[in-house]
């Protein structure tokens, strides 16, 4: 989960710098991407766990 979020944040930061964004802007974009990806991944895991519990 965390590795995916780190890779997404790195890609977003790289693309922001390629778009001539400043370093603080690139870091801000990467932080938003990291937290969003981590939140969505954790939410998906929680939904999957709840679905597996209700099947039994």
GROMACS .gro file of N, CA and C in nm:
model
  168
    1UNK      N    1   0.082  -0.119   0.000
    1UNK     CA    2   0.000   0.000   0.000
    1UNK      C    3   0.087   0.126   0.000
    2UNK      N    4   0.179   0.130   0.091
    2UNK     CA    5   0.261   0.250   0.103
    2UNK      C    6   0.351   0.267  -0.018
    3UNK      N    7   0.401   0.156  -0.071
    3UNK     CA    8   0.488   0.165  -0.188
    3UNK      C    9   0.415   0.227  -0.306
    4UNK      N   10   0.291   0.190  -0.325
    4UNK     CA   11   0.212   0.247  -0.434
    4UNK      C   12   0.197   0.398  -0.414
    5UNK      N   13   0.168   0.439  -0.292
    5UNK     CA   14   0.151   0.582  -0.264
    5UNK      C   15   0.281   0.658  -0.287
    6UNK      N   16   0.393   0.598  -0.249
    6UNK     CA   17   0.523   0.663  -0.270
    6UNK      C   18   0.553   0.676  -0.419
    7UNK      N   19   0.526   0.572  -0.495
    7UNK     CA   20   0.551   0.577  -0.640
    7UNK      C   21   0.462   0.681  -0.709
    8UNK      N   22   0.337   0.689  -0.668
    8UNK     CA   23   0.247   0.789  -0.726
    8UNK      C   24   0.296   0.930  -0.692
    9UNK      N   25   0.337   0.950  -0.567
    9UNK     CA   26   0.386   1.081  -0.524
    9UNK      C   27   0.512   1.120  -0.602
   10UNK      N   28   0.600   1.024  -0.623
   10UNK     CA   29   0.721   1.051  -0.700
   10UNK      C   30   0.690   1.087  -0.844
   11UNK      N   31   0.595   1.017  -0.903
   11UNK     CA   32   0.557   1.046  -1.041
   11UNK      C   33   0.493   1.184  -1.052
   12UNK      N   34   0.408   1.218  -0.958
   12UNK     CA   35   0.343   1.349  -0.960
   12UNK      C   36   0.446   1.460  -0.942
   13UNK      N   37   0.540   1.438  -0.852
   13UNK     CA   38   0.645   1.538  -0.830
   13UNK      C   39   0.730   1.556  -0.956
   14UNK      N   40   0.765   1.446  -1.019
   14UNK     CA   41   0.844   1.451  -1.143
   14UNK      C   42   0.768   1.527  -1.252
   15UNK      N   43   0.641   1.496  -1.269
   15UNK     CA   44   0.562   1.562  -1.372
   15UNK      C   45   0.544   1.711  -1.342
   16UNK      N   46   0.531   1.745  -1.214
   16UNK     CA   47   0.519   1.887  -1.178
   16UNK      C   48   0.646   1.962  -1.212
   17UNK      N   49   0.761   1.903  -1.184
   17UNK     CA   50   0.888   1.968  -1.217
   17UNK      C   51   0.907   1.978  -1.368
   18UNK      N   52   0.862   1.879  -1.442
   18UNK     CA   53   0.870   1.883  -1.588
   18UNK      C   54   0.781   1.994  -1.644
   19UNK      N   55   0.677   2.028  -1.568
   19UNK     CA   56   0.585   2.134  -1.607
   19UNK      C   57   0.635   2.270  -1.557
   20UNK      N   58   0.761   2.276  -1.511
   20UNK     CA   59   0.827   2.397  -1.462
   20UNK      C   60   0.763   2.455  -1.336
   21UNK      N   61   0.709   2.367  -1.252
   21UNK     CA   62   0.658   2.412  -1.122
   21UNK      C   63   0.776   2.429  -1.027
   22UNK      N   64   0.761   2.515  -0.929
   22UNK     CA   65   0.867   2.534  -0.831
   22UNK      C   66   0.874   2.411  -0.740
   23UNK      N   67   0.985   2.400  -0.667
   23UNK     CA   68   1.001   2.285  -0.577
   23UNK      C   69   0.892   2.279  -0.470
   24UNK      N   70   0.857   2.391  -0.406
   24UNK     CA   71   0.749   2.383  -0.306
   24UNK      C   72   0.615   2.338  -0.367
   25UNK      N   73   0.588   2.383  -0.488
   25UNK     CA   74   0.464   2.341  -0.554
   25UNK      C   75   0.468   2.193  -0.587
   26UNK      N   76   0.582   2.145  -0.635
   26UNK     CA   77   0.596   2.002  -0.667
   26UNK      C   78   0.581   1.917  -0.542
   27UNK      N   79   0.639   1.963  -0.431
   27UNK     CA   80   0.628   1.888  -0.306
   27UNK      C   81   0.483   1.888  -0.256
   28UNK      N   82   0.415   2.000  -0.270
   28UNK     CA   83   0.274   2.008  -0.230
   28UNK      C   84   0.189   1.912  -0.312
   29UNK      N   85   0.210   1.912  -0.443
   29UNK     CA   86   0.135   1.821  -0.529
   29UNK      C   87   0.164   1.676  -0.494
   30UNK      N   88   0.291   1.645  -0.466
   30UNK     CA   89   0.328   1.508  -0.430
   30UNK      C   90   0.265   1.467  -0.297
   31UNK      N   91   0.259   1.559  -0.203
   31UNK     CA   92   0.198   1.530  -0.073
   31UNK      C   93   0.050   1.501  -0.087
   32UNK      N   94  -0.018   1.580  -0.167
   32UNK     CA   95  -0.161   1.558  -0.190
   32UNK      C   96  -0.182   1.424  -0.258
   33UNK      N   97  -0.101   1.392  -0.357
   33UNK     CA   98  -0.114   1.264  -0.428
   33UNK      C   99  -0.086   1.147  -0.334
   34UNK      N  100   0.016   1.161  -0.248
   34UNK     CA  101   0.049   1.055  -0.153
   34UNK      C  102  -0.066   1.028  -0.057
   35UNK      N  103  -0.118   1.134   0.004
   35UNK     CA  104  -0.224   1.114   0.103
   35UNK      C  105  -0.352   1.062   0.037
   36UNK      N  106  -0.382   1.111  -0.082
   36UNK     CA  107  -0.502   1.064  -0.152
   36UNK      C  108  -0.489   0.916  -0.187
   37UNK      N  109  -0.375   0.878  -0.242
   37UNK     CA  110  -0.355   0.738  -0.279
   37UNK      C  111  -0.358   0.647  -0.157
   38UNK      N  112  -0.294   0.689  -0.051
   38UNK     CA  113  -0.293   0.609   0.071
   38UNK      C  114  -0.433   0.595   0.128
   39UNK      N  115  -0.508   0.704   0.130
   39UNK     CA  116  -0.645   0.700   0.182
   39UNK      C  117  -0.734   0.609   0.098
   40UNK      N  118  -0.725   0.621  -0.033
   40UNK     CA  119  -0.808   0.537  -0.119
   40UNK      C  120  -0.770   0.390  -0.110
   41UNK      N  121  -0.641   0.362  -0.097
   41UNK     CA  122  -0.596   0.224  -0.084
   41UNK      C  123  -0.644   0.163   0.047
   42UNK      N  124  -0.633   0.239   0.155
   42UNK     CA  125  -0.681   0.190   0.284
   42UNK      C  126  -0.833   0.171   0.284
   43UNK      N  127  -0.904   0.261   0.220
   43UNK     CA  128  -1.050   0.249   0.211
   43UNK      C  129  -1.089   0.125   0.131
   44UNK      N  130  -1.018   0.100   0.022
   44UNK     CA  131  -1.047  -0.019  -0.058
   44UNK      C  132  -1.020  -0.146   0.021
   45UNK      N  133  -0.912  -0.147   0.098
   45UNK     CA  134  -0.883  -0.263   0.183
   45UNK      C  135  -0.988  -0.284   0.289
   46UNK      N  136  -1.038  -0.177   0.346
   46UNK     CA  137  -1.142  -0.186   0.448
   46UNK      C  138  -1.272  -0.239   0.389
   47UNK      N  139  -1.308  -0.191   0.271
   47UNK     CA  140  -1.429  -0.238   0.205
   47UNK      C  141  -1.417  -0.386   0.171
   48UNK      N  142  -1.301  -0.427   0.124
   48UNK     CA  143  -1.279  -0.569   0.092
   48UNK      C  144  -1.288  -0.655   0.217
   49UNK      N  145  -1.229  -0.609   0.326
   49UNK     CA  146  -1.235  -0.684   0.451
   49UNK      C  147  -1.378  -0.697   0.502
   50UNK      N  148  -1.453  -0.589   0.494
   50UNK     CA  149  -1.594  -0.595   0.538
   50UNK      C  150  -1.677  -0.684   0.449
   51UNK      N  151  -1.651  -0.682   0.320
   51UNK     CA  152  -1.724  -0.770   0.228
   51UNK      C  153  -1.693  -0.916   0.258
   52UNK      N  154  -1.568  -0.947   0.290
   52UNK     CA  155  -1.533  -1.084   0.323
   52UNK      C  156  -1.595  -1.128   0.456
   53UNK      N  157  -1.609  -1.037   0.549
   53UNK     CA  158  -1.671  -1.072   0.676
   53UNK      C  159  -1.820  -1.099   0.663
   54UNK      N  160  -1.886  -1.027   0.575
   54UNK     CA  161  -2.032  -1.043   0.562
   54UNK      C  162  -2.068  -1.165   0.478
   55UNK      N  163  -1.974  -1.221   0.404
   55UNK     CA  164  -2.002  -1.341   0.325
   55UNK      C  165  -2.017  -1.464   0.411
   56UNK      N  166  -1.955  -1.466   0.525
   56UNK     CA  167  -1.955  -1.588   0.610
   56UNK      C  168  -2.077  -1.599   0.691
   0.00000   0.00000   0.00000
